[in-house]
């Protein structure tokens, strides 16, 4: 039986109806799953992934799913099993300390009036930076003075700081534009370099060609990529600890924004956040458009991934990985053509016309889809509004306790992340318990106990069951067929 969280519940719906059997969701390595809340805090959102950046726990926990044959390579930081030795594969930074030596490359990109975006300088000199000149300087940036950009480059992630300075030069057409950036195996630690990159891009604008500080920085922070095939390091299972975690988890991305990205994301979208939550769980291709600056929109990409967090082991092993691409440009079109699930942002309006590349398009606070099968999911139902009200009430209670009682043990980020995680856990726990029962019938009472609307969420449930391969019978009247 999967344990309920021992935390005061954020979700206040009726209890799940009892069932006679439960599926084997728990790894053979452990008899039960500890409460998501006891494992998770805002400083440790993703135990079991290389991306965890908790200051309290640097050792990490395993993220493999027991009983899955073969080696499962699902992206940067997950822990597959080696099919030959049976040993667990863990990310190198957990053992070798990526946090001290995590820089794969450092570079300077400039805008040349004749040639366009160019990589002006980089270390190491033989690193593959193809396309970085477009990823680190967003289209339309000539209209702003500064920005920062998160992006994905192969199996690595990058952060670049952009600046635009007016100059009295006909050759440069009155403006000098540069970006200074780094590549890392993980995105959660990139925030640490924000101040340095901001200072360096200003220096490059004022004194072009002065690379000594960047050279010293690279020598101090450089990292060697894992030497084994496919970038995997083999270690003994005894060196990892903790219960198996679902690969639906997404890590914490520390940020410099004073108010926090998750709280701003939800306040910006309002009730529309419930639409993105469903699309995220269904692993749809989500593209967020915004004119520059794009930095805060990169945070929204991360927040979208957090909406699909699940802490129950084994959930989502067979579904596509929900991949954060952060900023993309037309140079990424070929890559996106092969992606079945991702979330990204762009400043290029031309993507709106390329409907074969995305399922859901977010423009400002407008969430829409061109796919007929997804149209019903754009309508907020009573359960959606109820969930959003509960989330708002929880936030107001938190703010009141902070203001009156001086309670600093919790914050909005933790509240929002845990709200959606507990919501997702409740849904999947109920579905798997019903699937493991003798009856295997999902009733309207089950649906309501999950915080869903039996009629309004009928299509969402059908898609969810099909995607995750959960075998239950829906005993719910479909209003479309009545």
Short mmCIF file of C-alpha atoms in Angstrom, two decimals:
data_model
loop_
_atom_site.label_atom_id
_atom_site.label_comp_id
_atom_site.label_asym_id
_atom_site.label_seq_id
_atom_site.Cartn_x
_atom_site.Cartn_y
_atom_site.Cartn_z
CA UNK A 1 0.00 0.00 0.00
CA UNK A 2 1.43 3.36 -0.94
CA UNK A 3 1.52 5.56 2.13
CA UNK A 4 -0.27 8.86 2.25
CA UNK A 5 1.77 11.93 3.06
CA UNK A 6 2.03 12.64 6.78
CA UNK A 7 2.06 16.35 6.02
CA UNK A 8 -1.03 18.42 6.71
CA UNK A 9 -2.68 17.90 3.32
CA UNK A 10 -2.76 20.70 0.81
CA UNK A 11 -5.58 18.88 -0.94
CA UNK A 12 -8.76 18.61 1.07
CA UNK A 13 -10.94 16.22 -0.91
CA UNK A 14 -12.77 13.19 0.39
CA UNK A 15 -10.81 10.01 1.04
CA UNK A 16 -10.17 7.56 -1.76
CA UNK A 17 -12.76 4.76 -1.72
CA UNK A 18 -11.28 1.55 -0.41
CA UNK A 19 -10.13 -1.14 -2.82
CA UNK A 20 -9.26 -4.76 -2.24
CA UNK A 21 -5.76 -4.90 -3.71
CA UNK A 22 -2.94 -2.53 -4.50
CA UNK A 23 -0.36 -2.82 -7.25
CA UNK A 24 3.33 -3.30 -6.65
CA UNK A 25 4.30 0.32 -6.89
CA UNK A 26 6.91 0.00 -4.17
CA UNK A 27 10.38 -1.06 -5.10
CA UNK A 28 11.52 -4.47 -3.78
CA UNK A 29 14.36 -2.57 -2.11
CA UNK A 30 11.94 -1.01 0.39
CA UNK A 31 8.67 -1.99 2.01
CA UNK A 32 7.08 1.43 1.81
CA UNK A 33 7.53 4.85 0.37
CA UNK A 34 8.33 7.62 2.76
CA UNK A 35 6.17 10.71 2.72
CA UNK A 36 6.99 13.02 -0.18
CA UNK A 37 7.16 15.83 2.31
CA UNK A 38 9.68 14.14 4.53
CA UNK A 39 11.95 13.70 1.53
CA UNK A 40 11.33 16.97 -0.20
CA UNK A 41 11.88 20.56 0.62
CA UNK A 42 12.52 23.48 -1.62
CA UNK A 43 16.21 22.88 -1.10
CA UNK A 44 15.88 19.25 -2.19
CA UNK A 45 13.16 18.99 -4.77
CA UNK A 46 14.58 16.09 -6.70
CA UNK A 47 16.20 13.37 -4.62
CA UNK A 48 17.55 10.71 -6.88
CA UNK A 49 18.57 12.94 -9.76
CA UNK A 50 21.93 14.43 -10.54
CA UNK A 51 20.19 17.78 -10.74
CA UNK A 52 19.43 18.00 -7.01
CA UNK A 53 21.18 20.99 -5.57
CA UNK A 54 20.20 20.66 -1.94
CA UNK A 55 22.61 22.36 0.45
CA UNK A 56 21.47 19.87 3.08
CA UNK A 57 22.06 16.65 1.18
CA UNK A 58 24.76 16.34 -1.44
CA UNK A 59 24.84 12.57 -1.68
CA UNK A 60 21.56 12.15 -3.54
CA UNK A 61 19.34 9.10 -3.83
CA UNK A 62 18.77 6.63 -6.59
CA UNK A 63 16.25 7.35 -9.30
CA UNK A 64 16.15 4.00 -11.06
CA UNK A 65 12.97 1.98 -11.16
CA UNK A 66 13.42 -1.57 -9.94
CA UNK A 67 12.24 -4.41 -12.08
CA UNK A 68 12.67 -2.62 -15.38
CA UNK A 69 14.88 -4.72 -17.67
CA UNK A 70 17.76 -3.26 -19.57
CA UNK A 71 19.45 0.09 -19.30
CA UNK A 72 17.03 2.99 -19.32
CA UNK A 73 18.68 6.14 -20.60
CA UNK A 74 16.14 8.89 -20.12
CA UNK A 75 18.25 12.02 -20.13
CA UNK A 76 20.77 13.86 -18.03
CA UNK A 77 20.87 12.69 -14.47
CA UNK A 78 18.62 9.65 -14.23
CA UNK A 79 19.85 6.38 -12.74
CA UNK A 80 19.39 3.41 -15.08
CA UNK A 81 20.47 -0.13 -14.38
CA UNK A 82 23.34 -1.65 -16.33
CA UNK A 83 21.87 -4.65 -18.20
CA UNK A 84 25.09 -6.67 -17.96
CA UNK A 85 26.19 -6.20 -14.37
CA UNK A 86 22.94 -5.20 -12.70
CA UNK A 87 24.79 -2.34 -11.04
CA UNK A 88 23.11 1.02 -10.71
CA UNK A 89 24.34 3.80 -12.92
CA UNK A 90 24.56 7.14 -11.17
CA UNK A 91 25.53 10.56 -12.35
CA UNK A 92 29.16 11.48 -11.98
CA UNK A 93 28.56 14.64 -10.05
CA UNK A 94 27.09 12.65 -7.18
CA UNK A 95 30.43 10.89 -6.70
CA UNK A 96 33.01 13.18 -8.26
CA UNK A 97 31.63 16.57 -7.29
CA UNK A 98 30.22 18.40 -10.29
CA UNK A 99 29.42 21.25 -7.94
CA UNK A 100 33.10 22.13 -7.62
CA UNK A 101 34.08 21.44 -11.23
CA UNK A 102 30.97 21.65 -13.33
CA UNK A 103 31.91 23.91 -16.26
CA UNK A 104 32.15 22.13 -19.61
CA UNK A 105 32.80 25.31 -21.62
CA UNK A 106 32.87 29.10 -21.39
CA UNK A 107 32.33 31.32 -24.41
CA UNK A 108 31.76 34.81 -25.78
CA UNK A 109 29.24 35.46 -28.55
CA UNK A 110 29.13 38.70 -30.48
CA UNK A 111 26.86 40.22 -33.08
CA UNK A 112 28.71 41.16 -36.25
CA UNK A 113 26.90 43.57 -38.57
CA UNK A 114 28.14 41.66 -41.62
CA UNK A 115 28.09 38.04 -40.46
CA UNK A 116 25.44 38.01 -37.73
CA UNK A 117 25.90 36.08 -34.49
CA UNK A 118 29.40 34.61 -34.05
CA UNK A 119 31.28 32.69 -31.36
CA UNK A 120 34.09 35.14 -30.73
CA UNK A 121 36.06 33.14 -28.17
CA UNK A 122 35.73 29.92 -26.17
CA UNK A 123 37.48 27.43 -23.92
CA UNK A 124 38.24 24.68 -24.52
CA UNK A 125 38.93 25.56 -28.12
CA UNK A 126 37.84 22.19 -29.49
CA UNK A 127 34.43 22.12 -27.76
CA UNK A 128 31.38 21.71 -30.01
CA UNK A 129 29.47 24.99 -29.77
CA UNK A 130 27.51 24.74 -33.00
CA UNK A 131 24.31 26.75 -32.64
CA UNK A 132 25.27 28.34 -29.33
CA UNK A 133 25.59 31.72 -31.06
CA UNK A 134 21.82 31.64 -31.65
CA UNK A 135 20.87 30.08 -28.31
CA UNK A 136 22.75 32.63 -26.22
CA UNK A 137 21.56 35.76 -28.03
CA UNK A 138 17.81 35.71 -28.48
CA UNK A 139 16.20 37.02 -31.64
CA UNK A 140 14.99 40.57 -31.03
CA UNK A 141 17.55 41.29 -28.32
CA UNK A 142 18.72 44.40 -30.17
CA UNK A 143 15.66 46.14 -28.70
CA UNK A 144 16.71 45.61 -25.06
CA UNK A 145 19.79 46.49 -23.02
CA UNK A 146 20.31 43.26 -21.06
CA UNK A 147 18.93 39.76 -20.58
CA UNK A 148 19.87 36.26 -19.47
CA UNK A 149 19.05 33.03 -21.31
CA UNK A 150 18.87 29.37 -20.28
CA UNK A 151 19.17 26.87 -23.10
CA UNK A 152 19.92 23.26 -23.92
CA UNK A 153 22.86 22.10 -26.01
CA UNK A 154 22.87 18.36 -26.58
CA UNK A 155 23.10 16.70 -23.16
CA UNK A 156 24.33 19.92 -21.52
CA UNK A 157 22.60 23.09 -20.38
CA UNK A 158 23.76 26.65 -20.78
CA UNK A 159 23.33 30.05 -19.23
CA UNK A 160 24.33 33.21 -21.08
CA UNK A 161 24.11 36.86 -20.06
CA UNK A 162 23.47 39.36 -22.84
CA UNK A 163 24.14 43.09 -22.91
CA UNK A 164 23.71 45.81 -25.52
CA UNK A 165 25.75 49.00 -25.32
CA UNK A 166 25.50 52.07 -27.60
CA UNK A 167 28.80 53.00 -29.27
CA UNK A 168 29.92 55.75 -31.61
CA UNK A 169 30.94 53.43 -34.40
CA UNK A 170 29.61 53.30 -37.94
CA UNK A 171 31.10 49.83 -38.35
CA UNK A 172 29.00 48.54 -35.43
CA UNK A 173 26.00 50.64 -36.49
CA UNK A 174 25.86 52.41 -33.17
CA UNK A 175 25.45 49.33 -30.96
CA UNK A 176 27.73 46.62 -29.56
CA UNK A 177 26.02 43.40 -28.50
CA UNK A 178 27.60 40.42 -26.77
CA UNK A 179 26.74 37.41 -24.64
CA UNK A 180 29.01 35.58 -22.22
CA UNK A 181 27.94 32.08 -21.26
CA UNK A 182 28.81 28.69 -19.84
CA UNK A 183 27.82 25.08 -20.48
CA UNK A 184 27.21 22.60 -17.64
CA UNK A 185 25.98 19.01 -17.40
CA UNK A 186 23.11 20.26 -15.20
CA UNK A 187 20.98 23.38 -15.10
CA UNK A 188 20.38 23.60 -11.36
CA UNK A 189 23.79 25.08 -10.58
CA UNK A 190 23.96 27.55 -13.43
CA UNK A 191 22.48 30.30 -11.27
CA UNK A 192 25.73 30.42 -9.31
CA UNK A 193 27.49 31.96 -12.31
CA UNK A 194 24.89 34.65 -13.04
CA UNK A 195 26.72 37.54 -11.36
CA UNK A 196 30.05 36.59 -12.88
CA UNK A 197 28.58 36.36 -16.38
CA UNK A 198 26.78 39.69 -15.99
CA UNK A 199 30.02 41.39 -14.97
CA UNK A 200 31.97 39.72 -17.75
CA UNK A 201 29.58 40.70 -20.52
CA UNK A 202 29.82 44.34 -19.40
CA UNK A 203 33.60 44.02 -19.42
CA UNK A 204 33.54 42.53 -22.93
CA UNK A 205 31.46 45.45 -24.16
CA UNK A 206 33.77 48.02 -22.63
CA UNK A 207 37.07 46.23 -23.29
CA UNK A 208 36.61 43.73 -26.14
CA UNK A 209 39.16 40.94 -26.29
CA UNK A 210 40.02 40.85 -22.58
CA UNK A 211 39.65 37.16 -21.80
CA UNK A 212 42.03 36.67 -18.87
CA UNK A 213 39.25 36.56 -16.25
CA UNK A 214 37.29 34.06 -18.34
CA UNK A 215 40.39 31.91 -18.78
CA UNK A 216 41.01 31.87 -15.04
CA UNK A 217 37.37 31.10 -14.39
CA UNK A 218 37.44 28.15 -16.76
CA UNK A 219 40.64 26.74 -15.27
CA UNK A 220 39.09 26.97 -11.81
CA UNK A 221 35.72 25.47 -12.72
CA UNK A 222 36.39 23.19 -15.68
CA UNK A 223 35.04 19.66 -15.68
CA UNK A 224 35.79 16.60 -17.73
CA UNK A 225 32.79 14.87 -19.20
CA UNK A 226 32.25 11.28 -18.01
CA UNK A 227 34.74 9.05 -19.86
CA UNK A 228 32.56 5.97 -20.30
CA UNK A 229 30.31 5.21 -23.23
CA UNK A 230 27.09 7.22 -23.31
CA UNK A 231 28.40 9.40 -20.50
CA UNK A 232 27.48 6.86 -17.80
CA UNK A 233 29.46 6.02 -14.68
CA UNK A 234 29.06 2.57 -13.15
CA UNK A 235 29.07 2.31 -9.37
CA UNK A 236 28.01 -0.24 -6.84
CA UNK A 237 24.37 -0.11 -5.70
CA UNK A 238 25.64 0.08 -2.13
CA UNK A 239 26.99 3.55 -2.82
CA UNK A 240 23.52 4.90 -3.46
CA UNK A 241 20.81 5.21 -0.87
CA UNK A 242 17.12 5.81 -0.38
CA UNK A 243 13.98 4.50 -2.00
CA UNK A 244 13.61 4.35 -5.74
CA UNK A 245 12.16 7.53 -7.13
CA UNK A 246 9.99 8.21 -10.12
CA UNK A 247 11.66 9.76 -13.12
CA UNK A 248 8.75 12.18 -13.31
CA UNK A 249 10.57 14.26 -10.72
CA UNK A 250 12.08 17.56 -11.73
CA UNK A 251 14.78 19.33 -9.79
CA UNK A 252 15.04 22.66 -8.13
CA UNK A 253 16.52 25.45 -10.21
CA UNK A 254 17.92 28.07 -7.88
CA UNK A 255 17.28 31.53 -9.22
CA UNK A 256 18.24 35.09 -8.52
CA UNK A 257 14.74 36.47 -8.94
CA UNK A 258 13.74 37.96 -5.57
CA UNK A 259 10.13 36.75 -5.55
CA UNK A 260 10.75 33.22 -6.86
CA UNK A 261 9.77 31.89 -10.25
CA UNK A 262 7.01 29.46 -9.27
CA UNK A 263 4.97 32.02 -7.34
CA UNK A 264 5.28 34.57 -10.14
CA UNK A 265 4.44 31.93 -12.74
CA UNK A 266 1.18 30.98 -11.03
CA UNK A 267 0.16 34.56 -10.31
CA UNK A 268 0.89 35.49 -13.93
CA UNK A 269 -1.25 32.70 -15.40
CA UNK A 270 -3.94 32.59 -12.74
CA UNK A 271 -6.47 29.79 -13.26
CA UNK A 272 -4.86 29.00 -16.64
CA UNK A 273 -2.17 27.20 -14.66
CA UNK A 274 -4.58 24.28 -14.32
CA UNK A 275 -4.64 23.89 -18.09
CA UNK A 276 -0.85 23.70 -18.30
CA UNK A 277 -0.85 21.25 -15.41
CA UNK A 278 -2.97 18.81 -17.43
CA UNK A 279 -0.94 19.25 -20.60
CA UNK A 280 2.25 18.70 -18.62
CA UNK A 281 0.99 15.45 -17.10
CA UNK A 282 0.00 14.32 -20.58
CA UNK A 283 3.53 15.06 -21.82
CA UNK A 284 2.43 17.42 -24.58
CA UNK A 285 4.86 19.61 -26.52
CA UNK A 286 4.48 23.03 -24.92
CA UNK A 287 5.90 26.16 -26.52
CA UNK A 288 5.85 29.51 -24.72
CA UNK A 289 6.19 32.67 -26.81
CA UNK A 290 7.33 36.01 -25.47
CA UNK A 291 9.17 39.01 -26.88
CA UNK A 292 12.51 39.78 -25.22
CA UNK A 293 13.60 39.78 -22.46
CA UNK A 294 13.39 36.00 -22.31
CA UNK A 295 15.11 35.24 -19.00
CA UNK A 296 12.00 35.17 -16.83
CA UNK A 297 10.25 33.08 -19.49
CA UNK A 298 13.00 30.47 -19.17
CA UNK A 299 11.91 30.19 -15.54
CA UNK A 300 8.37 29.49 -16.75
CA UNK A 301 9.73 26.55 -18.73
CA UNK A 302 11.18 25.14 -15.53
CA UNK A 303 7.92 25.78 -13.67
CA UNK A 304 5.98 23.86 -16.33
CA UNK A 305 8.16 20.84 -15.66
CA UNK A 306 7.47 21.14 -11.93
CA UNK A 307 3.74 20.87 -12.57
CA UNK A 308 4.28 17.22 -13.56
CA UNK A 309 6.29 16.22 -10.47
CA UNK A 310 5.38 12.80 -9.07
CA UNK A 311 7.11 11.28 -6.05
CA UNK A 312 5.58 7.79 -6.23
CA UNK A 313 8.15 5.22 -7.44
CA UNK A 314 7.58 3.65 -10.81
CA UNK A 315 5.05 6.16 -12.10
CA UNK A 316 5.80 7.36 -15.60
CA UNK A 317 8.68 5.03 -16.41
CA UNK A 318 7.20 4.14 -19.78
CA UNK A 319 6.03 7.62 -20.78
CA UNK A 320 8.10 10.13 -22.76
CA UNK A 321 10.48 12.27 -20.75
CA UNK A 322 9.17 15.81 -20.25
CA UNK A 323 12.28 17.60 -21.49
CA UNK A 324 13.02 21.25 -20.68
CA UNK A 325 14.64 22.91 -23.68
CA UNK A 326 14.42 26.46 -22.32
CA UNK A 327 15.12 28.99 -25.12
CA UNK A 328 14.89 27.79 -28.72
CA UNK A 329 15.33 29.50 -32.08
CA UNK A 330 14.80 28.52 -35.71
CA UNK A 331 18.18 26.80 -35.50
CA UNK A 332 16.49 24.18 -33.26
CA UNK A 333 13.72 23.24 -35.70
CA UNK A 334 15.44 20.06 -36.87
CA UNK A 335 15.89 18.91 -33.28
CA UNK A 336 12.29 19.65 -32.34
CA UNK A 337 10.95 17.66 -35.31
CA UNK A 338 11.96 14.44 -33.53
CA UNK A 339 10.80 15.39 -30.03
CA UNK A 340 7.58 13.84 -28.74
CA UNK A 341 7.48 15.74 -25.43
CA UNK A 342 9.14 18.98 -24.37
CA UNK A 343 8.59 22.45 -22.97
CA UNK A 344 10.45 25.45 -24.39
CA UNK A 345 10.23 29.18 -24.94
CA UNK A 346 11.05 31.41 -27.89
CA UNK A 347 11.06 35.02 -29.03
CA UNK A 348 10.47 34.06 -32.66
CA UNK A 349 6.88 34.51 -33.78
CA UNK A 350 7.43 32.29 -36.82
CA UNK A 351 7.08 29.24 -34.56
CA UNK A 352 3.38 29.97 -34.21
CA UNK A 353 2.94 28.96 -37.86
CA UNK A 354 4.91 25.72 -37.47
CA UNK A 355 2.11 23.79 -35.83
CA UNK A 356 3.70 20.42 -36.49
CA UNK A 357 6.38 21.31 -33.91
CA UNK A 358 4.12 21.83 -30.88
CA UNK A 359 0.83 20.77 -29.30
CA UNK A 360 0.21 23.70 -26.96
CA UNK A 361 1.08 27.34 -27.60
CA UNK A 362 1.24 29.88 -24.78
CA UNK A 363 1.25 33.55 -25.75
CA UNK A 364 1.20 35.87 -22.75
CA UNK A 365 -1.69 34.49 -20.64
CA UNK A 366 -3.40 32.80 -23.58
CA UNK A 367 -3.10 29.00 -23.64
CA UNK A 368 -4.31 27.42 -26.87
CA UNK A 369 -3.94 24.32 -29.02
CA UNK A 370 -4.59 23.62 -32.69
CA UNK A 371 -5.19 19.91 -32.03
CA UNK A 372 -8.88 19.07 -32.08
CA UNK A 373 -8.49 16.22 -29.60
CA UNK A 374 -7.03 18.62 -27.02
CA UNK A 375 -9.62 21.38 -27.40
CA UNK A 376 -11.82 20.11 -24.51
CA UNK A 377 -8.85 20.46 -22.14
CA UNK A 378 -8.84 24.23 -22.69
CA UNK A 379 -12.10 24.63 -20.76
CA UNK A 380 -11.79 25.17 -17.02
CA UNK A 381 -14.29 23.11 -15.05
CA UNK A 382 -15.55 23.48 -11.49
CA UNK A 383 -12.88 21.12 -10.12
CA UNK A 384 -10.13 23.18 -11.78
CA UNK A 385 -11.42 26.35 -10.17
CA UNK A 386 -11.76 24.61 -6.83
CA UNK A 387 -8.15 23.46 -6.95
CA UNK A 388 -6.98 26.95 -7.84
CA UNK A 389 -9.01 28.42 -4.96
CA UNK A 390 -7.44 25.95 -2.55
CA UNK A 391 -4.00 26.87 -3.80
CA UNK A 392 -4.76 30.57 -3.36
CA UNK A 393 -6.13 29.97 0.12
CA UNK A 394 -3.01 28.02 1.09
CA UNK A 395 -0.86 30.89 -0.15
CA UNK A 396 -2.84 33.47 1.83
CA UNK A 397 -2.56 31.33 4.96
CA UNK A 398 1.17 31.03 4.46
CA UNK A 399 1.62 34.77 3.95
CA UNK A 400 -0.47 35.48 7.05
CA UNK A 401 1.62 33.12 9.19
CA UNK A 402 4.80 34.71 7.91
CA UNK A 403 3.52 38.19 8.62
CA UNK A 404 1.89 37.56 12.00
CA UNK A 405 3.83 34.66 13.47
CA UNK A 406 7.15 35.30 11.78
CA UNK A 407 7.11 31.76 10.39
CA UNK A 408 10.08 31.45 8.03
CA UNK A 409 10.14 27.65 7.83
CA UNK A 410 8.06 27.56 4.64
CA UNK A 411 7.82 29.69 1.52
CA UNK A 412 5.66 30.09 -1.55
CA UNK A 413 7.94 28.02 -3.76
CA UNK A 414 7.69 25.02 -1.48
CA UNK A 415 3.94 25.47 -1.16
CA UNK A 416 3.34 25.55 -4.92
CA UNK A 417 5.68 22.68 -5.76
CA UNK A 418 4.25 20.45 -3.04
CA UNK A 419 0.68 21.33 -3.95
CA UNK A 420 1.03 19.96 -7.47
CA UNK A 421 3.17 17.05 -6.36
CA UNK A 422 0.58 15.95 -3.80
CA UNK A 423 -2.17 16.45 -6.37
CA UNK A 424 -0.36 14.23 -8.86
CA UNK A 425 0.51 11.63 -6.22
CA UNK A 426 -3.11 11.42 -5.14
CA UNK A 427 -4.28 10.91 -8.72
CA UNK A 428 -1.78 8.17 -9.54
CA UNK A 429 -2.12 6.47 -6.16
CA UNK A 430 -5.87 6.19 -6.68
CA UNK A 431 -5.53 4.98 -10.26
CA UNK A 432 -3.00 2.28 -9.39
CA UNK A 433 -4.97 1.15 -6.36
CA UNK A 434 -8.07 0.75 -8.51
CA UNK A 435 -6.02 -1.03 -11.19
CA UNK A 436 -4.77 -3.44 -8.53
CA UNK A 437 -8.21 -4.16 -7.09
CA UNK A 438 -10.45 -7.05 -8.06
CA UNK A 439 -13.07 -4.77 -9.57
CA UNK A 440 -10.74 -2.42 -11.48
CA UNK A 441 -13.61 0.04 -11.95
CA UNK A 442 -12.98 3.76 -11.61
CA UNK A 443 -16.16 5.39 -10.35
CA UNK A 444 -17.26 8.99 -10.09
CA UNK A 445 -16.46 8.86 -6.37
CA UNK A 446 -12.86 7.89 -7.21
CA UNK A 447 -12.61 10.74 -9.68
CA UNK A 448 -13.92 13.30 -7.20
CA UNK A 449 -11.54 12.02 -4.54
CA UNK A 450 -8.68 12.82 -6.92
CA UNK A 451 -9.88 16.40 -7.22
CA UNK A 452 -11.16 15.92 -10.77
CA UNK A 453 -14.52 16.53 -12.39
CA UNK A 454 -16.17 13.25 -13.52
CA UNK A 455 -17.63 14.86 -16.65
CA UNK A 456 -15.32 17.80 -17.31
CA UNK A 457 -12.17 15.70 -16.89
CA UNK A 458 -13.43 12.59 -18.68
CA UNK A 459 -11.27 13.14 -21.76
CA UNK A 460 -8.25 14.06 -19.62
CA UNK A 461 -8.61 10.82 -17.66
CA UNK A 462 -8.96 8.72 -20.80
CA UNK A 463 -5.76 10.23 -22.23
CA UNK A 464 -3.95 9.86 -18.89
CA UNK A 465 -4.85 6.19 -18.54
CA UNK A 466 -3.80 5.45 -22.10
CA UNK A 467 -0.49 7.32 -21.82
CA UNK A 468 0.54 5.73 -18.52
CA UNK A 469 -0.78 2.30 -19.42
CA UNK A 470 -3.10 2.00 -16.41
CA UNK A 471 -5.71 -0.73 -16.85
CA UNK A 472 -8.99 0.38 -15.28
CA UNK A 473 -12.59 0.61 -16.45
CA UNK A 474 -14.16 4.07 -16.43
CA UNK A 475 -17.64 3.84 -14.92
CA UNK A 476 -18.48 7.45 -15.72
CA UNK A 477 -21.18 8.80 -17.97
CA UNK A 478 -19.58 10.69 -20.83
CA UNK A 479 -21.66 13.83 -21.44
CA UNK A 480 -20.59 13.79 -25.08
CA UNK A 481 -22.34 10.48 -25.59
CA UNK A 482 -25.44 11.03 -23.49
#
